[in-house]
Every structure is written in C-alpha cells, then in structure tokens.
Short mmCIF file of C-alpha atoms and ligand atoms in Angstrom, two decimals:
data_model
loop_
_atom_site.label_atom_id
_atom_site.label_comp_id
_atom_site.label_asym_id
_atom_site.label_seq_id
_atom_site.Cartn_x
_atom_site.Cartn_y
_atom_site.Cartn_z
CA MET F 1 0.00 0.00 0.00
CA LYS F 2 1.30 3.41 -1.03
CA ARG F 3 1.43 6.32 1.43
CA LEU F 4 -0.65 9.29 0.36
CA ASN F 5 0.78 12.44 1.95
CA ILE F 6 -1.94 14.95 2.70
CA GLY F 7 -1.50 18.70 3.08
CA LEU F 8 -4.56 20.35 4.60
CA VAL F 9 -5.21 24.10 4.23
CA GLY F 10 -7.51 25.39 6.99
CA TYR F 11 -8.07 24.31 10.57
CA GLY F 12 -11.67 25.31 11.18
CA PHE F 13 -14.84 23.22 11.33
CA MET F 14 -14.19 21.67 7.91
CA GLY F 15 -10.52 21.06 8.60
CA ARG F 16 -11.69 18.90 11.51
CA ALA F 17 -14.39 17.11 9.49
CA HIS F 18 -11.91 16.25 6.72
CA SER F 19 -9.12 15.24 9.12
CA ASN F 20 -11.49 12.91 10.90
CA ALA F 21 -12.29 11.31 7.54
CA PHE F 22 -8.60 10.85 6.67
CA ARG F 23 -7.97 9.17 10.01
CA THR F 24 -11.09 7.02 10.18
CA ALA F 25 -11.44 5.79 6.60
CA PRO F 26 -8.53 3.28 6.70
CA ASN F 27 -10.04 1.61 9.78
CA PHE F 28 -13.32 0.80 8.06
CA PHE F 29 -12.58 0.67 4.32
CA ASP F 30 -10.12 -1.39 2.34
CA LEU F 31 -8.23 1.53 0.82
CA PRO F 32 -5.66 1.34 -1.96
CA ASP F 33 -3.53 4.04 -0.31
CA GLN F 34 -2.57 4.79 3.28
CA PRO F 35 -3.48 8.41 4.10
CA ASN F 36 -0.71 10.16 5.96
CA LEU F 37 -1.39 13.50 7.67
CA ARG F 38 1.79 15.19 6.50
CA ALA F 39 1.14 18.92 7.02
CA VAL F 40 -1.52 21.39 8.07
CA CYS F 41 -1.40 24.97 6.87
CA GLY F 42 -3.04 27.97 8.53
CA ARG F 43 -2.31 31.67 8.96
CA ASP F 44 -1.93 31.49 12.73
CA GLN F 45 1.17 29.46 13.64
CA ALA F 46 0.03 28.72 17.22
CA LYS F 47 -3.45 27.60 16.15
CA ALA F 48 -2.05 25.50 13.31
CA ALA F 49 0.44 23.87 15.68
CA ALA F 50 -2.31 23.10 18.21
CA PHE F 51 -4.42 21.61 15.40
CA ALA F 52 -1.47 19.52 14.18
CA LYS F 53 -0.95 18.15 17.69
CA GLN F 54 -4.61 17.34 18.18
CA TRP F 55 -5.12 15.59 14.83
CA GLY F 56 -1.65 14.10 14.34
CA TYR F 57 -0.29 16.21 11.46
CA GLU F 58 3.48 15.80 11.18
CA SER F 59 4.31 19.41 10.30
CA VAL F 60 2.94 22.94 10.10
CA GLU F 61 3.02 25.62 7.42
CA THR F 62 1.66 29.18 7.56
CA ASP F 63 1.95 29.91 3.84
CA TRP F 64 -0.06 27.76 1.43
CA ALA F 65 2.39 28.44 -1.41
CA LYS F 66 5.11 26.76 0.65
CA LEU F 67 2.86 23.80 1.32
CA ILE F 68 2.22 23.38 -2.39
CA ALA F 69 5.93 23.66 -3.20
CA ARG F 70 6.75 20.72 -0.94
CA PRO F 71 7.60 17.56 -2.89
CA ASP F 72 6.47 15.40 0.04
CA ILE F 73 2.83 16.52 -0.37
CA ASP F 74 0.73 14.38 -2.76
CA LEU F 75 -2.73 15.73 -2.09
CA VAL F 76 -3.86 19.25 -1.19
CA ASP F 77 -7.14 19.56 0.68
CA ILE F 78 -8.69 23.04 0.63
CA ALA F 79 -10.75 23.68 3.77
CA CYS F 80 -10.24 27.42 4.19
CA PRO F 81 -12.61 30.32 3.41
CA ASN F 82 -14.10 30.53 -0.08
CA ASP F 83 -12.09 33.54 -1.33
CA MET F 84 -8.89 31.47 -1.21
CA HIS F 85 -10.12 28.36 -3.01
CA LYS F 86 -9.29 29.45 -6.56
CA ASP F 87 -5.70 30.60 -6.08
CA ILE F 88 -4.79 27.56 -4.01
CA ALA F 89 -6.46 25.12 -6.38
CA VAL F 90 -4.91 26.62 -9.51
CA ALA F 91 -1.41 26.61 -7.97
CA ALA F 92 -1.80 23.09 -6.55
CA ALA F 93 -3.04 21.76 -9.89
CA LYS F 94 -0.02 23.31 -11.66
CA ALA F 95 2.19 21.57 -9.12
CA GLY F 96 0.52 18.25 -10.01
CA LYS F 97 -1.17 17.68 -6.63
CA LEU F 98 -4.34 15.69 -6.21
CA LEU F 99 -7.07 18.09 -5.09
CA LEU F 100 -9.95 18.05 -2.67
CA CYS F 101 -11.93 21.22 -2.09
CA GLU F 102 -14.60 22.12 0.45
CA LYS F 103 -17.91 23.37 -0.95
CA PRO F 104 -18.86 25.68 -2.50
CA LEU F 105 -16.11 25.18 -5.06
CA ALA F 106 -15.78 28.97 -5.44
CA ARG F 107 -17.56 32.28 -4.92
CA THR F 108 -18.81 32.43 -8.51
CA GLY F 109 -19.10 30.31 -11.63
CA ALA F 110 -16.33 32.34 -13.28
CA GLU F 111 -13.91 31.52 -10.46
CA ALA F 112 -14.96 27.88 -10.46
CA LEU F 113 -14.42 27.64 -14.21
CA LYS F 114 -10.76 28.68 -13.75
CA MET F 115 -10.36 25.92 -11.20
CA VAL F 116 -11.91 23.38 -13.56
CA ALA F 117 -9.61 24.52 -16.36
CA ALA F 118 -6.56 24.18 -14.07
CA VAL F 119 -7.30 20.64 -12.86
CA GLU F 120 -8.26 19.46 -16.33
CA LYS F 121 -5.13 20.96 -17.93
CA ALA F 122 -2.94 19.35 -15.27
CA GLY F 123 -4.91 16.09 -15.42
CA VAL F 124 -5.04 15.82 -11.63
CA PRO F 125 -7.81 13.89 -9.84
CA ASN F 126 -10.17 16.23 -7.98
CA MET F 127 -13.35 16.24 -5.94
CA VAL F 128 -15.57 18.68 -4.03
CA TRP F 129 -16.80 17.83 -0.53
CA TYR F 130 -20.57 17.84 -1.11
CA ASN F 131 -20.81 15.38 1.73
CA TYR F 132 -24.59 14.91 1.96
CA ARG F 133 -24.59 12.66 -1.11
CA ARG F 134 -22.81 10.09 1.08
CA ILE F 135 -25.34 9.93 3.89
CA PRO F 136 -26.54 6.32 3.42
CA ALA F 137 -30.24 7.34 3.35
CA VAL F 138 -29.51 9.92 0.62
CA THR F 139 -27.48 7.40 -1.39
CA LEU F 140 -30.38 4.96 -1.01
CA ALA F 141 -32.71 7.63 -2.41
CA LYS F 142 -30.42 7.85 -5.44
CA GLU F 143 -30.53 4.07 -5.90
CA LEU F 144 -34.34 3.99 -5.71
CA ILE F 145 -34.66 6.81 -8.23
CA ASP F 146 -32.14 5.23 -10.61
CA GLU F 147 -34.04 1.92 -10.41
CA GLY F 148 -37.06 3.85 -11.72
CA ARG F 149 -39.20 3.19 -8.64
CA LEU F 150 -40.57 6.71 -8.54
CA GLY F 151 -41.40 6.79 -12.24
CA ARG F 152 -41.71 10.19 -13.85
CA ILE F 153 -40.68 12.91 -11.39
CA PHE F 154 -43.13 15.79 -10.93
CA HIS F 155 -41.85 17.72 -7.91
CA TYR F 156 -38.61 18.40 -6.03
CA ARG F 157 -38.79 20.41 -2.78
CA ALA F 158 -35.71 21.30 -0.75
CA LYS F 159 -35.06 23.43 2.32
CA PHE F 160 -32.01 24.23 4.43
CA LEU F 161 -32.99 26.19 7.53
CA GLN F 162 -30.82 27.61 10.29
CA ASP F 163 -31.21 30.33 12.94
CA TRP F 164 -27.72 31.31 14.06
CA THR F 165 -27.47 34.86 12.61
CA ILE F 166 -30.68 36.37 13.97
CA SER F 167 -28.91 38.55 16.56
CA LYS F 168 -28.04 41.98 15.15
CA ASP F 169 -25.04 42.03 17.51
CA LEU F 170 -23.32 39.17 15.71
CA PRO F 171 -20.35 40.67 13.84
CA GLN F 172 -19.27 39.78 10.31
CA GLY F 173 -15.82 38.69 9.16
CA GLY F 174 -12.96 36.82 10.79
CA ALA F 175 -12.76 33.26 12.10
CA GLY F 176 -16.04 31.39 11.78
CA LEU F 177 -17.91 34.55 10.81
CA TRP F 178 -16.40 34.96 7.36
CA ARG F 179 -19.59 33.29 6.12
CA LEU F 180 -21.30 36.66 6.77
CA ASP F 181 -18.73 38.61 4.77
CA ALA F 182 -19.71 38.74 1.09
CA GLN F 183 -16.16 39.52 -0.06
CA VAL F 184 -14.92 36.29 1.47
CA ALA F 185 -17.92 33.99 1.16
CA GLY F 186 -19.20 35.19 -2.23
CA SER F 187 -22.80 34.96 -1.07
CA GLY F 188 -24.82 34.05 2.01
CA VAL F 189 -27.18 31.13 2.26
CA THR F 190 -27.14 30.62 -1.52
CA GLY F 191 -23.51 29.49 -1.68
CA ASP F 192 -23.32 28.10 1.84
CA LEU F 193 -26.54 26.13 2.22
CA LEU F 194 -28.52 26.07 -1.03
CA ALA F 195 -25.38 24.85 -2.79
CA HIS F 196 -25.81 21.60 -0.84
CA CYS F 197 -29.48 21.36 -1.85
CA ILE F 198 -28.63 22.12 -5.47
CA ASP F 199 -25.81 19.56 -5.59
CA THR F 200 -28.10 16.83 -4.26
CA ALA F 201 -30.89 17.88 -6.62
CA LEU F 202 -28.66 17.78 -9.72
CA TRP F 203 -27.43 14.37 -8.67
CA LEU F 204 -30.88 12.94 -7.97
CA ASN F 205 -32.97 14.63 -10.63
CA GLY F 206 -30.69 16.07 -13.34
CA SER F 207 -29.96 19.57 -14.52
CA LEU F 208 -31.92 22.71 -13.74
CA GLU F 209 -32.96 24.81 -16.69
CA ARG F 210 -34.14 28.13 -15.17
CA VAL F 211 -34.82 29.77 -11.87
CA SER F 212 -36.82 32.61 -10.36
CA ALA F 213 -35.48 33.78 -7.01
CA MET F 214 -35.88 36.26 -4.19
CA THR F 215 -33.33 37.06 -1.51
CA GLU F 216 -33.34 39.26 1.59
CA THR F 217 -30.72 40.70 3.91
CA PHE F 218 -32.57 41.24 7.17
CA ILE F 219 -29.71 42.87 9.10
CA LYS F 220 -28.27 45.50 6.78
CA GLU F 221 -25.18 46.50 8.80
CA ARG F 222 -22.91 44.62 11.17
CA LYS F 223 -19.63 45.38 12.85
CA HIS F 224 -16.74 43.85 10.92
CA THR F 225 -14.45 41.83 13.17
CA LEU F 226 -11.32 42.69 11.20
CA THR F 227 -11.83 46.46 10.69
CA GLY F 228 -13.77 47.15 13.92
CA LYS F 229 -16.17 49.35 11.87
CA VAL F 230 -19.88 48.93 11.24
CA GLU F 231 -20.10 47.90 7.59
CA LYS F 232 -22.83 47.10 5.07
CA VAL F 233 -23.81 43.43 4.96
CA GLY F 234 -23.52 42.09 1.42
CA ILE F 235 -24.75 38.53 1.84
CA ASP F 236 -28.21 37.07 1.33
CA ASP F 237 -29.60 36.08 4.75
CA ALA F 238 -32.47 34.21 3.10
CA CYS F 239 -33.16 32.95 -0.38
CA ALA F 240 -36.10 31.17 -1.95
CA PHE F 241 -36.40 30.16 -5.56
CA LEU F 242 -38.62 28.35 -8.01
CA ALA F 243 -36.96 26.21 -10.65
CA ARG F 244 -37.65 24.01 -13.64
CA PHE F 245 -35.59 20.88 -14.21
CA ARG F 246 -34.74 19.82 -17.74
CA ASN F 247 -36.75 16.64 -17.19
CA GLY F 248 -39.91 18.75 -16.83
CA SER F 249 -40.28 18.55 -13.05
CA LEU F 250 -40.88 21.63 -10.90
CA ALA F 251 -38.86 22.62 -7.87
CA THR F 252 -38.92 24.92 -4.87
CA PHE F 253 -35.81 25.65 -2.82
CA GLU F 254 -35.64 27.70 0.37
CA SER F 255 -32.86 28.60 2.74
CA THR F 256 -32.45 31.01 5.61
CA ARG F 257 -30.42 31.62 8.74
CA TYR F 258 -33.50 33.23 10.34
CA ALA F 259 -35.77 30.22 10.94
CA ARG F 260 -35.93 30.37 14.73
CA GLY F 261 -35.70 26.86 16.16
CA HIS F 262 -34.00 25.22 13.20
CA LYS F 263 -30.26 24.54 13.43
CA ALA F 264 -29.41 22.62 10.26
CA LEU F 265 -32.73 21.41 8.92
CA TYR F 266 -31.89 20.19 5.44
CA THR F 267 -34.87 18.38 3.97
CA PHE F 268 -35.90 17.26 0.52
CA GLU F 269 -39.01 15.62 -0.87
CA ILE F 270 -39.42 14.16 -4.32
CA ASN F 271 -42.81 13.21 -5.76
CA GLY F 272 -42.95 10.80 -8.67
CA GLU F 273 -45.84 9.15 -10.50
CA HIS F 274 -45.51 5.90 -8.50
CA ALA F 275 -43.69 6.85 -5.33
CA SER F 276 -42.38 9.67 -3.15
CA ILE F 277 -39.29 10.12 -1.00
CA PHE F 278 -38.62 12.41 1.95
CA TRP F 279 -35.36 12.94 3.85
CA ASP F 280 -34.46 15.11 6.83
CA LEU F 281 -30.92 15.83 8.07
CA HIS F 282 -32.11 15.98 11.69
CA ASP F 283 -33.13 12.34 11.31
CA LEU F 284 -30.45 11.46 8.81
CA HIS F 285 -30.45 7.69 9.16
CA ARG F 286 -34.07 7.39 8.01
CA LEU F 287 -35.60 7.59 4.55
CA GLN F 288 -39.36 8.09 4.24
CA TYR F 289 -40.83 6.26 1.28
CA PHE F 290 -44.38 6.00 -0.07
CA ASP F 291 -45.19 3.59 -2.89
CA HIS F 292 -48.62 3.81 -4.50
CA ARG F 293 -48.18 0.28 -5.89
CA ASP F 294 -48.42 -1.24 -2.40
CA GLU F 295 -51.63 -3.07 -1.61
CA GLY F 296 -54.26 -0.42 -0.77
CA ARG F 297 -55.16 -1.57 2.73
CA VAL F 298 -51.57 -1.31 4.00
CA ARG F 299 -50.42 1.53 1.76
CA GLY F 300 -48.78 4.43 3.57
CA TRP F 301 -45.53 6.26 4.24
CA ARG F 302 -42.92 3.86 5.53
CA THR F 303 -39.81 4.74 7.46
CA ILE F 304 -36.73 2.90 6.30
CA HIS F 305 -34.11 2.76 9.06
CA VAL F 306 -31.05 2.83 6.81
CA THR F 307 -28.71 0.75 8.95
CA ASP F 308 -28.71 -2.71 7.39
CA GLY F 309 -25.70 -4.38 5.82
CA ASP F 310 -27.23 -4.13 2.33
CA HIS F 311 -27.86 -0.39 2.65
CA PRO F 312 -25.27 1.89 1.02
CA TYR F 313 -22.00 2.03 3.02
CA MET F 314 -23.55 0.35 6.09
CA GLY F 315 -21.77 -2.97 5.59
CA HIS F 316 -18.57 -1.16 6.59
CA TRP F 317 -19.87 -0.15 10.02
CA TRP F 318 -21.59 -1.88 12.92
CA VAL F 319 -24.29 -4.51 13.12
CA PRO F 320 -27.75 -3.83 11.61
CA GLY F 321 -29.80 -1.32 13.57
CA LEU F 322 -26.87 0.73 14.84
CA GLN F 323 -26.77 4.21 13.37
CA ILE F 324 -23.99 6.37 12.06
CA GLY F 325 -23.95 10.17 11.74
CA TYR F 326 -22.88 13.35 9.99
CA GLU F 327 -19.11 12.80 10.14
CA HIS F 328 -19.41 9.45 8.38
CA SER F 329 -20.51 11.16 5.17
CA PHE F 330 -17.00 12.64 4.90
CA VAL F 331 -15.42 9.25 5.63
CA HIS F 332 -17.47 7.72 2.81
CA GLN F 333 -16.58 10.48 0.42
CA PHE F 334 -12.86 10.16 1.06
CA ALA F 335 -13.02 6.36 0.74
CA ASP F 336 -14.88 6.78 -2.57
CA PHE F 337 -12.22 9.23 -3.77
CA LEU F 338 -9.43 6.73 -3.14
CA GLU F 339 -11.46 3.90 -4.65
CA GLY F 340 -12.00 6.13 -7.70
CA LEU F 341 -8.23 6.53 -8.04
CA ARG F 342 -7.78 2.77 -7.86
CA LYS F 343 -10.43 2.14 -10.52
CA GLY F 344 -9.53 5.13 -12.69
CA LYS F 345 -13.16 6.26 -12.36
CA PRO F 346 -13.32 9.65 -10.61
CA ALA F 347 -15.53 9.95 -7.55
CA GLN F 348 -18.27 12.56 -7.82
CA PRO F 349 -18.68 15.45 -7.74
CA THR F 350 -15.56 16.46 -9.58
CA PHE F 351 -14.73 20.16 -9.94
CA ARG F 352 -16.47 20.08 -13.33
CA GLN F 353 -19.63 18.61 -11.87
CA ALA F 354 -19.58 21.12 -9.00
CA LEU F 355 -19.30 23.90 -11.57
CA GLU F 356 -22.90 23.20 -12.48
CA THR F 357 -23.96 23.99 -8.90
CA GLN F 358 -22.06 27.30 -9.15
CA TYR F 359 -23.92 28.15 -12.35
CA VAL F 360 -27.24 27.52 -10.62
CA CYS F 361 -26.16 29.77 -7.69
CA ASP F 362 -25.13 32.48 -10.20
CA ALA F 363 -28.53 32.29 -11.92
CA VAL F 364 -30.34 32.40 -8.55
CA LEU F 365 -28.47 35.50 -7.38
CA LYS F 366 -28.93 37.16 -10.77
CA SER F 367 -32.66 36.44 -10.77
CA ALA F 368 -33.03 37.90 -7.27
CA LYS F 369 -31.54 41.13 -8.67
CA THR F 370 -33.38 41.27 -11.99
CA GLU F 371 -36.64 39.92 -10.53
CA ARG F 372 -36.98 37.80 -13.68
CA TRP F 373 -36.60 34.14 -14.57
CA GLU F 374 -32.97 33.43 -15.44
CA LYS F 375 -31.54 30.57 -17.48
CA VAL F 376 -28.89 28.39 -15.88
CA ARG F 377 -25.66 28.26 -17.84
CA THR F 378 -25.08 24.74 -19.14
CA GLY F 379 -22.66 22.89 -16.88
CA SER F 380 -20.98 19.55 -17.10
CA SER F 381 -23.80 17.13 -17.65
CA GLY F 382 -25.47 18.59 -20.71
CA GLY F 383 -28.86 18.07 -19.07
CA ARG F 384 -28.40 14.42 -18.11
CA ARG F 385 -28.36 13.12 -14.59
CA ILE F 386 -24.79 12.87 -13.35
C1 SOE B 401 -23.07 26.62 7.91
O1 SOE B 401 -23.51 26.78 9.22
C2 SOE B 401 -22.68 25.15 7.66
O2 SOE B 401 -21.64 24.82 8.52
C3 SOE B 401 -22.25 24.96 6.21
O3 SOE B 401 -21.11 25.74 5.89
C4 SOE B 401 -22.00 23.49 5.96
O4 SOE B 401 -21.61 23.27 4.62
C5 SOE B 401 -23.28 22.73 6.28
O5 SOE B 401 -23.11 21.37 6.02
C6 SOE B 401 -23.70 22.96 7.71
O6 SOE B 401 -23.82 24.34 7.92
#
C-alpha cells in the first residue's frame, strides 16, 4: 500500500471534518492508499500547531504556497474560506497535486471555471466535498430513483434552515464569521446552504434549466471583526427560488439563517408518478418512502431505518440497527475518492460537476436582482443526470 501524503489548508470546522475522515477511513474501508497527515497549513502558527498536535499532522506551514511547493505533499485539501479556493487550487493543480476542495467550489461560476480549467489541464484527480450525497439514506434515495421506482418525477422540494445569525449584535468577518462577509464567502445562504441542496438535486434529478429567485438581507449593517467598523452586509440572509428541471419537473428551494428553532434542517421531498421520498438531516439515518403500488389496505408512508448491511456504506460499520452520523458522510466520500483513483473512475462530484452547482447559484443571485426568470448556464452534464 502506497502512502498518500496529505496537506490540509484550513483548521476550522471543515478542517476537523476532513481530518477525521482521513484518520477514520482506513479503519473501516479497504483503501488502496494509506493516508498520511503530512502537514496542516493555517495563517496562525500557534493555532495551526495546536491543530497539528490534536489531529496528528506531522508538520505545520503558515503559507499555502510553501505547502504546495513541498515535494512530500501528494494531495492538497482546501478547507479554508471561499475567497482562497481558486488561487490555491490553480497553484496546486499546476504543481501536479491531487485536489480536494470544500464546498462551495468557489464564490462564482467564473472563479470555479478557472479551477476546472486548471485541474483538467494538469490532469489531476479532484473532488468537491458535497458530503450529503454520502449519507446512506440519501445514497439509497439515489438508488431507488435510478431503479425507476418513482417513475416520472413531478416535484422536487428542498429546504435548508438555520437560525444562528438572527442577533443583530453578531459581527461579520474573521474566524467562523467569514460566512457573513460577502467579499470572502461570495454569497450568504445561496452558496453556503442552497449549494448543498442544489448539488443533491442535480445528482438525484438532473440539470436545472431556469430559476426565479428572491433574496433578503434582514440585518443590513454589522460590525466587521477585522476592521472594527460597522459595515454594510452584502450577503443574502435568506433565499427562496422556483426552478424548472430539464426533465420537466418543478422545484422549490428555500434557505435562511433566520428560521428560529432550526439549526441545520436540510430536507428534501421528491414526488414521482408511482412513489415519493422524503429525507431530513435531523433524522439522517431514516428515509421516508411512499409507494402507491403497495396493496391499498396497507399503503402508507414507511420509514426505512437505513442501517442494514445491504444499505449503502452500512456494511462497513456496525451490526444492523446501529446508526452512524454526519461525520461518516465525509469518511465515505474520502473512501470513494481513493477507490476512484484505484479504478480510474473519478468519484463525484468532480470540480467540473460542482461547476454546475455554481452556475445555478449564479442564476439564482442574478434572478433575485433582476426579478426575472434566469436561465442556468449549461454545466458539465449537458442536461443528463450525473
Ligand atoms: C453553515 O452553518 C454550515 O456549517 C455549512 O457551511 C456546511 O456546509 C453545512 O453542512 C452545515 O452548515
């Protein structure tokens, strides 16, 4: 087994989620390569060193260019704020590194396209951490849809609701709060939360053709942590949009950080001619399924507890009935990435596939400004399910 030397950029929430995946995956999956936590890179030397100690990274860098220049790094994992993704990815691709990037791939489609061009020119394997595809119940939904059990799809309904930015005293900018700073994040809930919903939707139901959106920024000014001044807020606090898929189905998407009582309520429901599916992140190990072809007297919504050995990924974990959680989706995604390298069949979503999500986000934000329906730029799949 070959050692795969990993260089992680970023030591925040996602740096931890990814590091946990690198460490856990070899214990539960038969991997072709042995991940080795070679270096972590972050601006603050003391914080990066503390992170390295906690997670077992062998060395520390404070400049990502130095990390990329190191010949002992095989794979660069980008887990830092969105405004740095492009420059790091382009430089790492040029240096021939394998690339993983936290979602959203970039702040805009234009930035993402440069990243796609760089990895494709260099021919380096790449993937974006849209982790919810790898929750076993969500992967099961994909299997059921691909088997044709739902028949023709009529409706797709997705929501991602949170409530952590309601206080007007919450500042913008700086560690953890860069998600409120439009310069750094690119957008608010559209890029941060709806991007997840869009990625899953493209995967489950194919490309989106056009969108009609509205956004709102409820708190117009917040103190900026880095400048100390009260500054205009440029992100969308809430976004809702209607959409048409290329397959003729209709969609509604909604996201907000102002839904008091909801912490990370990602839900989707799909209604087909024969059957419907519902999933809820707060109850992530269950898939709700209704099949009209069941015998009438016992027909009804059934709850599938997705924990059996023949459910996606579950054979790698405990005995049937015992649940796994959020962090396992990252473990699955990393294992799939390495398996993709072994088979020469890239794990999804690649940068090119994630570009399509960026194009949907662009169209959504444009539509919210123009107050008109906007076409989605054609992405990677040419309208087919990916
Ligand atoms: C925002 O609060 C956030 O952490 C997102 O950035 C993640 O992508 C999402 O999975 C959970 O919520």
